[in-house]
CSV table of C-alpha atoms and ligand atoms in Angstrom, one decimal:
chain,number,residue,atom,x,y,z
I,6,UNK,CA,0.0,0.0,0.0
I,7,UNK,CA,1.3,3.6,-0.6
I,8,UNK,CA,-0.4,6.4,-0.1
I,9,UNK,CA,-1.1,9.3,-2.8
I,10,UNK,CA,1.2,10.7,-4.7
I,11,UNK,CA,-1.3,13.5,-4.1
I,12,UNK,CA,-0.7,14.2,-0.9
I,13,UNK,CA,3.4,13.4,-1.5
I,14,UNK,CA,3.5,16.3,-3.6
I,15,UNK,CA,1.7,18.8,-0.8
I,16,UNK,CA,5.3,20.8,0.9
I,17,UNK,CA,5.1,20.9,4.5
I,18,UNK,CA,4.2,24.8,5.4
I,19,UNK,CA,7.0,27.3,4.9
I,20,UNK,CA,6.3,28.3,8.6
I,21,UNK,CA,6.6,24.5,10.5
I,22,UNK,CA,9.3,23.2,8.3
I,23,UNK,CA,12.2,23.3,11.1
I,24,UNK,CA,9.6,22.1,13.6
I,25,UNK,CA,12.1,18.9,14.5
I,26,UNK,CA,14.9,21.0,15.0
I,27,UNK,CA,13.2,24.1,17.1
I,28,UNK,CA,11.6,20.7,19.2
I,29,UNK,CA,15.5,19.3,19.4
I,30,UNK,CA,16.6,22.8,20.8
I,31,UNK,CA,14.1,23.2,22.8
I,32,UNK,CA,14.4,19.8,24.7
I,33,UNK,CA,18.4,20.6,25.0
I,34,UNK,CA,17.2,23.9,27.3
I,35,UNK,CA,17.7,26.5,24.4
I,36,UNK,CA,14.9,29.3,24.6
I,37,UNK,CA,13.8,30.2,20.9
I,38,UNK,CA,12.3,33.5,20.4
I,39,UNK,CA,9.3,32.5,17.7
I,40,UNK,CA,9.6,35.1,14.7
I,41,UNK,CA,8.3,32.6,12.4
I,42,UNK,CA,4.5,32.2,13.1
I,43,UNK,CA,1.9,34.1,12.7
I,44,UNK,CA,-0.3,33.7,15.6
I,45,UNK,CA,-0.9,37.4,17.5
I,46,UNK,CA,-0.4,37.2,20.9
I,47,UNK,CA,-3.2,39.9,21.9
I,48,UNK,CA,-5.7,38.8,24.8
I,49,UNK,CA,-9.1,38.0,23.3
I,50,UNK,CA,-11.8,40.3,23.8
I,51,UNK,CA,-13.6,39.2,27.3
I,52,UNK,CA,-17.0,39.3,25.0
I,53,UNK,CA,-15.9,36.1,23.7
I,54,UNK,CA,-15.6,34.1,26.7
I,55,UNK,CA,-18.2,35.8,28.4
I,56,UNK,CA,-21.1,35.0,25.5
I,57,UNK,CA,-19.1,31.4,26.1
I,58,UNK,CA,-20.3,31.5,29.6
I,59,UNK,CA,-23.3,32.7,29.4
I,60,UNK,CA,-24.6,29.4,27.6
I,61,UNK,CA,-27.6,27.8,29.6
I,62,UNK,CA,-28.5,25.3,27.0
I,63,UNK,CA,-27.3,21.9,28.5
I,64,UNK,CA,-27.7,19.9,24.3
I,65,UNK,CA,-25.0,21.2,22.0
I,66,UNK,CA,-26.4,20.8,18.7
I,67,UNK,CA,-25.0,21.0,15.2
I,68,UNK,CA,-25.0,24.5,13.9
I,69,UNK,CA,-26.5,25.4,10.6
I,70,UNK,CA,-23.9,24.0,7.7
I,71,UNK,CA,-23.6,27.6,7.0
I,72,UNK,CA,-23.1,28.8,10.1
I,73,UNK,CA,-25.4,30.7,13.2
I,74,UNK,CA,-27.6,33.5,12.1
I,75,UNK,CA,-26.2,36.0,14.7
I,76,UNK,CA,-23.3,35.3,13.7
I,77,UNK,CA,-23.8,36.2,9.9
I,78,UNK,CA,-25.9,39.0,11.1
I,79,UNK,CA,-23.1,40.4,13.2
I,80,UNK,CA,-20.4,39.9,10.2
I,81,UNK,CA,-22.8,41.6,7.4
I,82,UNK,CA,-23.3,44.5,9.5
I,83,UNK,CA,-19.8,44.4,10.0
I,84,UNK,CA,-18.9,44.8,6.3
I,85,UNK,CA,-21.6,47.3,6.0
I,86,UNK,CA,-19.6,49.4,7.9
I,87,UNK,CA,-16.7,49.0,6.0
I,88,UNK,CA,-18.7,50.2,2.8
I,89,UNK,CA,-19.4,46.4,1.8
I,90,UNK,CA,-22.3,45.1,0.3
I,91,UNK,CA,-22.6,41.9,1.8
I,92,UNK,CA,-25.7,40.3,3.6
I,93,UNK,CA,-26.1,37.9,5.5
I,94,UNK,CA,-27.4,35.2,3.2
I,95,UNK,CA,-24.5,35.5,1.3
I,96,UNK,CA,-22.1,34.2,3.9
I,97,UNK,CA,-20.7,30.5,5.3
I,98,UNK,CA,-19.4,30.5,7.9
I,99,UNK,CA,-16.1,28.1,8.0
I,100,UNK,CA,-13.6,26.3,10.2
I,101,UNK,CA,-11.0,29.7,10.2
I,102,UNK,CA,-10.0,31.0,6.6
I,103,UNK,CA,-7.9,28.2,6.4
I,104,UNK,CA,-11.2,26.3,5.2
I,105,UNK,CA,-13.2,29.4,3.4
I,106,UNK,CA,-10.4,28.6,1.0
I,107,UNK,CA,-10.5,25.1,0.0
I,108,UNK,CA,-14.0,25.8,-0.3
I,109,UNK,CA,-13.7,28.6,-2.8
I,110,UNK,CA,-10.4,26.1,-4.5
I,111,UNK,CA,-13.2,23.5,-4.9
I,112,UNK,CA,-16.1,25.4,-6.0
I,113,UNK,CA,-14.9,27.1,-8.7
I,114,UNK,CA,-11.4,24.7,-10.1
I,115,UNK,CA,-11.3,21.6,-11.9
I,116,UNK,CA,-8.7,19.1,-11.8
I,117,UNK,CA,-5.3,20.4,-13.7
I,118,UNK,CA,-6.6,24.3,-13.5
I,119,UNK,CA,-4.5,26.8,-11.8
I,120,UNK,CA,-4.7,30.0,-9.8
I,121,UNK,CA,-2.6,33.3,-9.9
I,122,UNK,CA,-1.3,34.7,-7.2
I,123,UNK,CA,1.8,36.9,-6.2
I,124,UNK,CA,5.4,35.7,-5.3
I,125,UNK,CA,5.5,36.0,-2.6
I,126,UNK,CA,2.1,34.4,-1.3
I,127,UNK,CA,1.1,32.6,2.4
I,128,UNK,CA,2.5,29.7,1.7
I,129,UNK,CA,-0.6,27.3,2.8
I,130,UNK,CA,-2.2,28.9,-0.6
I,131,UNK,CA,-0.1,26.2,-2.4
I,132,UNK,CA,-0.5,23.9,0.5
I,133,UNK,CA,-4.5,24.2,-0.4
I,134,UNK,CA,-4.0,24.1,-4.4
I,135,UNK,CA,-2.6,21.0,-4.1
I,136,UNK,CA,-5.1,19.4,-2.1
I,137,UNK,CA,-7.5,20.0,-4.7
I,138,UNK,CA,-5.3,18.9,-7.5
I,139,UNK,CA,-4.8,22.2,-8.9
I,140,UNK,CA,-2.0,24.5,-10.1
I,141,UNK,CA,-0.3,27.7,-8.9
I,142,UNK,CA,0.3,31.1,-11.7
I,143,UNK,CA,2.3,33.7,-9.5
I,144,UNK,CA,3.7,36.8,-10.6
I,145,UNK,CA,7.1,38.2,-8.9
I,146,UNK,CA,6.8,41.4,-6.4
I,147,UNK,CA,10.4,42.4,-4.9
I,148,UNK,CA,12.0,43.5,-2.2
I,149,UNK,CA,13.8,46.9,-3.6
I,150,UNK,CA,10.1,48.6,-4.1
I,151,UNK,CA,8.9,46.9,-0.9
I,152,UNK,CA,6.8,44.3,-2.7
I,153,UNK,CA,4.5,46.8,-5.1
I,154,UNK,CA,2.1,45.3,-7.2
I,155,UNK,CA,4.3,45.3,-10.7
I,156,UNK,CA,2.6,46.2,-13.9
I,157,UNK,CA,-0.5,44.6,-15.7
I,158,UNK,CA,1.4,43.5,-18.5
I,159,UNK,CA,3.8,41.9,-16.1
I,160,UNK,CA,0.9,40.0,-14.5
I,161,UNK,CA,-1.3,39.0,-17.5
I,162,UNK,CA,1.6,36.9,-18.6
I,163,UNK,CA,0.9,34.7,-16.5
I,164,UNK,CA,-2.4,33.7,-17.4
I,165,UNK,CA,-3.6,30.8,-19.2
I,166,UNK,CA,-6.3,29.0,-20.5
I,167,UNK,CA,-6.9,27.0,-17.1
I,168,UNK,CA,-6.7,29.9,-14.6
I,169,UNK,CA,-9.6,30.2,-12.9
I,170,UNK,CA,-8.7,33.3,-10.3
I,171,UNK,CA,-6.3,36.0,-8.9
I,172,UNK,CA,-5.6,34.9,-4.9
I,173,UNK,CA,-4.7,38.5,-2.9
I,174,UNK,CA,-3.8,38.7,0.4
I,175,UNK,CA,-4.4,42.0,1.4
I,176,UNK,CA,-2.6,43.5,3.5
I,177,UNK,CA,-0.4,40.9,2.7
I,178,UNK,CA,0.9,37.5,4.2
I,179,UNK,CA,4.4,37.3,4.6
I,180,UNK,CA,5.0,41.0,3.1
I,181,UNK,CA,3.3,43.5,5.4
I,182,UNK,CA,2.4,45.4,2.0
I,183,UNK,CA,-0.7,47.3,2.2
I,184,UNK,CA,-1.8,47.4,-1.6
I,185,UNK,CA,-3.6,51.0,-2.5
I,186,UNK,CA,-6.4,51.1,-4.3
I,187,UNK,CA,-5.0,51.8,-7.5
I,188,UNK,CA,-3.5,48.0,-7.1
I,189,UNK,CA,-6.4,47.2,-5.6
I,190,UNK,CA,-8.4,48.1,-8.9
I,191,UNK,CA,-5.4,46.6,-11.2
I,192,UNK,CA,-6.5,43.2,-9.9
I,193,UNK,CA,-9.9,44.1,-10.4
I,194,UNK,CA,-9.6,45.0,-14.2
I,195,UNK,CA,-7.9,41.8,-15.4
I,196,UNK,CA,-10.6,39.9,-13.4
I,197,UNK,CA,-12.6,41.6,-15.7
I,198,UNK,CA,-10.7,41.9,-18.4
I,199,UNK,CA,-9.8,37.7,-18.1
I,200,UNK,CA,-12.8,37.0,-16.5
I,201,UNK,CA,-11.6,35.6,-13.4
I,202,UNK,CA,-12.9,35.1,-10.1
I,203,UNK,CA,-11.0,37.3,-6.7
I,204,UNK,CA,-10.2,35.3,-3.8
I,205,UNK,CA,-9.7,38.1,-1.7
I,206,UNK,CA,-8.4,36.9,1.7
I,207,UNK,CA,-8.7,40.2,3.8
I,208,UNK,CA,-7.9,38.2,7.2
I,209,UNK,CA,-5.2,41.2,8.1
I,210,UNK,CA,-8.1,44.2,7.0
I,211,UNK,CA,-7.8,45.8,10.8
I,212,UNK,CA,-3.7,45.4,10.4
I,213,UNK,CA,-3.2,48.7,8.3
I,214,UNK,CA,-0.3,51.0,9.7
I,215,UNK,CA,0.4,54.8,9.8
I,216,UNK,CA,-3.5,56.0,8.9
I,217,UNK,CA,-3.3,54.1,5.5
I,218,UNK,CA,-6.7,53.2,4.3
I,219,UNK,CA,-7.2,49.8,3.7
I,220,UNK,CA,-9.1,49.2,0.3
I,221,UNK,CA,-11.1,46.6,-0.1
I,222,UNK,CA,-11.7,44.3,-3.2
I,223,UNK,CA,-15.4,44.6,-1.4
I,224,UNK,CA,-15.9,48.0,-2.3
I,225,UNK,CA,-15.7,47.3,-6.7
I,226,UNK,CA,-19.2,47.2,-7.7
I,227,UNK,CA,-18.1,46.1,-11.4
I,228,UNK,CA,-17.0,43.2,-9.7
I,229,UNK,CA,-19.4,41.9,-6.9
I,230,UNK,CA,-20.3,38.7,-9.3
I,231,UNK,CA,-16.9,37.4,-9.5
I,232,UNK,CA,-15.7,38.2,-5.9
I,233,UNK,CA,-14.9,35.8,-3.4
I,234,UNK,CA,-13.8,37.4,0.1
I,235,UNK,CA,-12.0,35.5,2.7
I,236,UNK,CA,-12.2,36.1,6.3
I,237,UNK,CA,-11.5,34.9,9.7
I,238,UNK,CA,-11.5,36.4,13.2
I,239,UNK,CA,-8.0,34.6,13.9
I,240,UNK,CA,-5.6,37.9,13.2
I,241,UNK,CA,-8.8,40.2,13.9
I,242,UNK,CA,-9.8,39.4,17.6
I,243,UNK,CA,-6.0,37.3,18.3
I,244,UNK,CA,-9.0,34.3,18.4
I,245,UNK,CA,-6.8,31.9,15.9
I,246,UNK,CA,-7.9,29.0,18.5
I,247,UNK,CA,-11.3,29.7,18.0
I,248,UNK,CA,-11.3,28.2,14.4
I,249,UNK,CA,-14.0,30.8,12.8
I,250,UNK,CA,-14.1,32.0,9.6
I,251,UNK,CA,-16.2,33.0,6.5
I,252,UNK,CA,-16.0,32.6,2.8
I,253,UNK,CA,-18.9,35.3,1.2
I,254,UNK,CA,-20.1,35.9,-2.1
I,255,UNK,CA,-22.6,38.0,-4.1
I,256,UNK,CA,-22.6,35.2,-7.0
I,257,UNK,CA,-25.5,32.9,-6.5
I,258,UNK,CA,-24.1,29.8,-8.3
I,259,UNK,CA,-21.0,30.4,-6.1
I,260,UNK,CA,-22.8,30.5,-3.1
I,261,UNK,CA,-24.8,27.6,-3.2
I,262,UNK,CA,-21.8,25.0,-4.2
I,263,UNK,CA,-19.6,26.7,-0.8
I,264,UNK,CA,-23.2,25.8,1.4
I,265,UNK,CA,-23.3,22.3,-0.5
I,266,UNK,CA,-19.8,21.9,1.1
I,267,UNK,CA,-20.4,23.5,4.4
I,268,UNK,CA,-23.2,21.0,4.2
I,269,UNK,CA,-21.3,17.9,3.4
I,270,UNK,CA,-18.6,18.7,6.8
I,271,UNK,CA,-21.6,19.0,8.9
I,272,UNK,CA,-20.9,22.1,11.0
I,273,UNK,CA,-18.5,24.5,12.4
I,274,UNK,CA,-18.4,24.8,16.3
I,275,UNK,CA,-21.4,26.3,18.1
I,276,UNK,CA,-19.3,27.1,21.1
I,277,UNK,CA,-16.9,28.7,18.9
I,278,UNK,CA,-19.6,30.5,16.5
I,279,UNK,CA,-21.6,31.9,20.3
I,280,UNK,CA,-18.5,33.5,21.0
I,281,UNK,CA,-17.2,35.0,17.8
I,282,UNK,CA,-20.7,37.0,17.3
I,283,UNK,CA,-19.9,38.1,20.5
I,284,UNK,CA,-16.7,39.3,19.6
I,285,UNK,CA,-18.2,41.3,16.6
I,286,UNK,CA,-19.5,43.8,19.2
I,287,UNK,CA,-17.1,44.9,20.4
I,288,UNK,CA,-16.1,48.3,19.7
I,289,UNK,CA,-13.8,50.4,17.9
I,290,UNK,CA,-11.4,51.2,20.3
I,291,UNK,CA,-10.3,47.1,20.7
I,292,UNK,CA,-8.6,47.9,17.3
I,293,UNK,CA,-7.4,51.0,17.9
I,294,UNK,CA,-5.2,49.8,20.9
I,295,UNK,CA,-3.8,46.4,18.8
I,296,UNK,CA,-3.3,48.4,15.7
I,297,UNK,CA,-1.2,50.8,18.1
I,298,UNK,CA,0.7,48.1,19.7
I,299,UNK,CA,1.6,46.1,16.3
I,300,UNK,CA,2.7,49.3,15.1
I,301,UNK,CA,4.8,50.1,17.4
I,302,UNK,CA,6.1,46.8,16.9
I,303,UNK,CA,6.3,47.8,13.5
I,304,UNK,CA,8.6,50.4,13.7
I,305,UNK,CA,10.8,48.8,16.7
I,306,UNK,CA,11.7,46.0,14.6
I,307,UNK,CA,12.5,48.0,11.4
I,308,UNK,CA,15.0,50.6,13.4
I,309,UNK,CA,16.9,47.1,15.2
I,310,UNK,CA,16.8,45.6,11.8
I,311,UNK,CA,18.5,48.9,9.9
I,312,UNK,CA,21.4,47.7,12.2
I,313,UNK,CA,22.0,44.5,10.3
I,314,UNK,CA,24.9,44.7,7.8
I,315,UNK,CA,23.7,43.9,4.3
I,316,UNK,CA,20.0,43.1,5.1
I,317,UNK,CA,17.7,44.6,2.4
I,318,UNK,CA,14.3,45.8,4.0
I,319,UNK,CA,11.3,47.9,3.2
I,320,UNK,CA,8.9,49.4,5.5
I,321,UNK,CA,5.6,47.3,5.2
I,322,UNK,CA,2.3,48.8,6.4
I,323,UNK,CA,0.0,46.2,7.7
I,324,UNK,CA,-0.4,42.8,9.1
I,325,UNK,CA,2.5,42.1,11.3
I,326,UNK,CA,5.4,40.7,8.7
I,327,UNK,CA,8.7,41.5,7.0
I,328,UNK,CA,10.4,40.2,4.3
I,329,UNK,CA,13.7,41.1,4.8
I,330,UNK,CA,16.8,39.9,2.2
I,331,UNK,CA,19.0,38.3,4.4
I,332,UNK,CA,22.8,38.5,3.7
I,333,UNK,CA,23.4,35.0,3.2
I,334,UNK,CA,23.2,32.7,0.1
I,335,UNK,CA,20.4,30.2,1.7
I,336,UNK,CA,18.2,31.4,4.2
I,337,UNK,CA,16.7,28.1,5.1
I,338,UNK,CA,20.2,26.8,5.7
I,339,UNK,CA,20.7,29.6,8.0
I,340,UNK,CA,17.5,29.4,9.8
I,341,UNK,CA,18.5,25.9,10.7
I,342,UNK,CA,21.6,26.7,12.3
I,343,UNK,CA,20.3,29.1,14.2
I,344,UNK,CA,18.6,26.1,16.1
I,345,UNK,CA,21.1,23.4,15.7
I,346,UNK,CA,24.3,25.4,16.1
I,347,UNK,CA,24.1,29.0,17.7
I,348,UNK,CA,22.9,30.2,20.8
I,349,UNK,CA,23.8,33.4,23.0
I,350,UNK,CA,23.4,32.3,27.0
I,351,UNK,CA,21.4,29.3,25.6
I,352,UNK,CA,18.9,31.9,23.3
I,353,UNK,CA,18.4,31.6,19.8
I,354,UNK,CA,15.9,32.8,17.5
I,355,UNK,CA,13.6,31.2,15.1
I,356,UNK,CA,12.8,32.7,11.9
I,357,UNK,CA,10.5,31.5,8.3
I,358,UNK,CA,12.8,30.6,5.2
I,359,UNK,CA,11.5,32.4,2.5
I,360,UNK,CA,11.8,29.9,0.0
I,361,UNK,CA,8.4,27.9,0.8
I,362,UNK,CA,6.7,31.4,0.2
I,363,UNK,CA,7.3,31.7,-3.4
I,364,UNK,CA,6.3,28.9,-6.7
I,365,UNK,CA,9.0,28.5,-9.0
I,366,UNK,CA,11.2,30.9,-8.1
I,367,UNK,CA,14.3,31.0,-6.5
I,368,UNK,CA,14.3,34.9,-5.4
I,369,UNK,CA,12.9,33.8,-2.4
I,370,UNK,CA,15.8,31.9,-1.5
I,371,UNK,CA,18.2,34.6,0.6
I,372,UNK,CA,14.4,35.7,2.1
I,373,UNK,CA,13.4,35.1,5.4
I,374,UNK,CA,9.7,36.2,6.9
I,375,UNK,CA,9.7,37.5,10.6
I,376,UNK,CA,6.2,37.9,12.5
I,377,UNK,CA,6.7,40.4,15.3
I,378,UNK,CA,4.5,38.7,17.5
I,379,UNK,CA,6.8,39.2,20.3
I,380,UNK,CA,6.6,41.7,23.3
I,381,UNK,CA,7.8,45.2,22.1
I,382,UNK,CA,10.5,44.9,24.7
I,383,UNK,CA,11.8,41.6,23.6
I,384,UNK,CA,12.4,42.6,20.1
I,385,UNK,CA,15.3,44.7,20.5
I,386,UNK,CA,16.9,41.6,21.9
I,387,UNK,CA,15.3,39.1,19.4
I,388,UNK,CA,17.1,41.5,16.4
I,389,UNK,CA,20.3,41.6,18.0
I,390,UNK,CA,20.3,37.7,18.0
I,391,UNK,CA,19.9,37.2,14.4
I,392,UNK,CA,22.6,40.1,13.7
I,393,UNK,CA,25.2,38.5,15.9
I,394,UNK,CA,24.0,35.1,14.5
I,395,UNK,CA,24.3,36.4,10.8
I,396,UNK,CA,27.9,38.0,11.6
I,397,UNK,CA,29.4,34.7,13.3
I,398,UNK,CA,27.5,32.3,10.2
I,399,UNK,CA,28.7,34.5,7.3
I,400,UNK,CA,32.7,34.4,9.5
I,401,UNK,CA,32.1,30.8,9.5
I,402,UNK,CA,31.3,30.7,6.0
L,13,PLP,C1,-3.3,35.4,4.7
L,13,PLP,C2,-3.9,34.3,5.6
L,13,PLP,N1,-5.0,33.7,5.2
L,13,PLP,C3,-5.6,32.7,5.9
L,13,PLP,C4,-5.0,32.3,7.1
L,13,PLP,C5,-5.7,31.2,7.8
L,13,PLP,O1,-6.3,31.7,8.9
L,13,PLP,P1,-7.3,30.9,9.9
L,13,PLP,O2,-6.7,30.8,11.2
L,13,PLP,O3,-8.6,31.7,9.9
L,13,PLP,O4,-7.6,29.6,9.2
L,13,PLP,C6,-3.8,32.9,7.5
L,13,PLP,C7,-3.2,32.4,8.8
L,13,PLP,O5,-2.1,32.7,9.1
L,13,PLP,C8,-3.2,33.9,6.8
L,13,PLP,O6,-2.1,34.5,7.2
């Protein structure tokens, strides 16, 4: 017996691949500073777990497939806000993001068809594409300009007569670039202009730095019929634990295929779908103060990275990533011997190769993506690890 060749050809994600060594280090006494997952570590609104408390119903039944109707009340007022169209009957509710998009892979992909998306791109995109037996398109976006969006000649080449979508993360997963609405509206236009659906994942839409407004792929009316928007309150409320996601649409056809497969998985948590309407109420100021704090993250980690000899780096604007270009020839060989072979008074510091982030391309290879998900304070600390460990690997070398 063997099992698929399938599920060989899935690559483990870009962000778990040194797993065994980070466990090996870990279990010798080394503390490792985590730079390479995304997972905020902001409290959870105390809405959540109240609402969680608050339940006096002793049964815990399935949920509807498509998820509670608070819940996709809550959400579609939520969009509303955000000068989105969306209503509650035209959202499912889903097991985080994470499963909003093998839905939307599945609903609207065939066997052998492919999907186009930027190099760099979260790397569990690809992960997903080959699940459902389906290819990757991607179009290169650099480091010098900070990861722009490049021109629509430069990303039409890409397309063929099997792609089915552009796939945006916005702001963007493992860049930190906040596209403007000008990109924004690129994308939009060859949709149009190739007629192609949008997965837009907007998971990060709150994570938009220094007053810039975030643009949503929401807010095109030309394109309402061919828009698929991704969300999740795992980055929004820190609530990655609580599993809860959407996947919404304005296209009917769509819509009914992503609640035939909400329908065939049963449910998504009730527990989980009491607390995260809950969480939808809470107010403004929530965001204000995490926005604040990730920013100031933000800008702590760019100044202690400036210090790094050779590094190339930008300034992203939102979600809470950098790309930096490390000065080594193989960043993934580097990230490993910063667990297997350095360590300052038994600290070491773990950090995403950039290589799993990018299809066919080796730019991606001196690239490494860092999540400043640590305490403000520690990140001083954290930087100056990888600077000492980049000056004693390159000596070695
Ligand atoms: C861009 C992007 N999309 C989707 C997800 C998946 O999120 P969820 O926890 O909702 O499954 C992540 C998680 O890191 C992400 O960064």
């Amino acid at each position: 017996m063997d099992v698929s060749v399938r599920v060989k050809e899935i690559p483990y994600s870009a962000t778990r691949v040194l797993g065994p060594y980070a466990e090996k280090a870990k279990k010798d006494g080394k503390k490792i500073y985590h730079l390479n997952i995304g997972a905020p570590d902001t409290s959870v609104p105390e809405e959540f777990f109240k609402a969680i408390a608050n339940i006096d119903s002793h049964v815990l039944p399935y949920a509807p497939s498509k998820g509670r109707e608070d819940l996709r009340n809550e959400i579609s007022n939520y969009y509303k806000e955000k000068n989105i169209d969306i209503n509650p009957d035209e959202i499912v509710i889903t097991n985080g993001a994470s499963e909003a998009l093998i839905f939307a892979f599945t609903t609207i992909t065939d066997q052998g068809d492919n999907i186009l998306t930027s190099n760099p791109f979260y790397s569990n995109y690809y992960t997903g594409f080959r699940q459902c037996a389906i290819g990757a398109r991607a179009f290169d976006t650099f480091v010098d300009n900070g990861y722009r969006l490049p021109s629509y000649e430069k990303i039409v080449e890409n397309i063929d007569d099997r792609t089915k979508a552009i796939l945006l993360s916005n702001p963007s997963n493992p860049t930190g670039v906040v596209y403007t609405e000008e990109e924004v509206r690129l994308i939009a236009q060859i949709a149009i202009d190739y007629d192609l659906y949008i997965i837009a994942d907007e998971v990060y839409r709150e994570f938009a730095f220094d007053n810039h407004d975030f643009f949503s792929f929401g807010e095109i009316e030309e394109i309402q019929d061919r828009l698929i928007l991704v969300d999740s309150i795992s980055k929004r409320f820190g609530a990655c634990g609580a599993r809860i996601g959407s996947v919404s649409t304005k296209n009917k056809e769509v819509y009914k295929e992503l609640v035939k497969l909400a329908t065939s998985r049963l449910a998504v948590s009730t527990v989980d779908q009491i607390g995260a309407a809950a969480l939808y109420r809470v107010n403004d100021k929530y965001f204000n103060d995490v926005k604040e704090q990730f920013q100031e993250r933000r800008d702590t980690i760019l100044k202690e990275l400036a210090k790094i000899d050779g590094i190339k780096v930008y300034k992203p604007e939102g979600a809470f990533y950098v790309m930096p270009e490390l000065p080594v020839d193989d960043a993934e060989e580097f990230a490993k011997w910063l667990l297997t072979d350095f360590s300052i008074d038994n600290e070491t510091v773990m950090i995403a190769p950039g290589n799993g982030f990018y299809y066919n391309n080796e730019i991606g290879k001196k690239h490494a993506r860092i999540a400043y998900v640590v305490n403000v304070d520690e990140i001083p600390k954290t930087i100056n690890l990888l600077k000492v460990a980049l000056e004693e690997y390159n000596k070695k070398n």
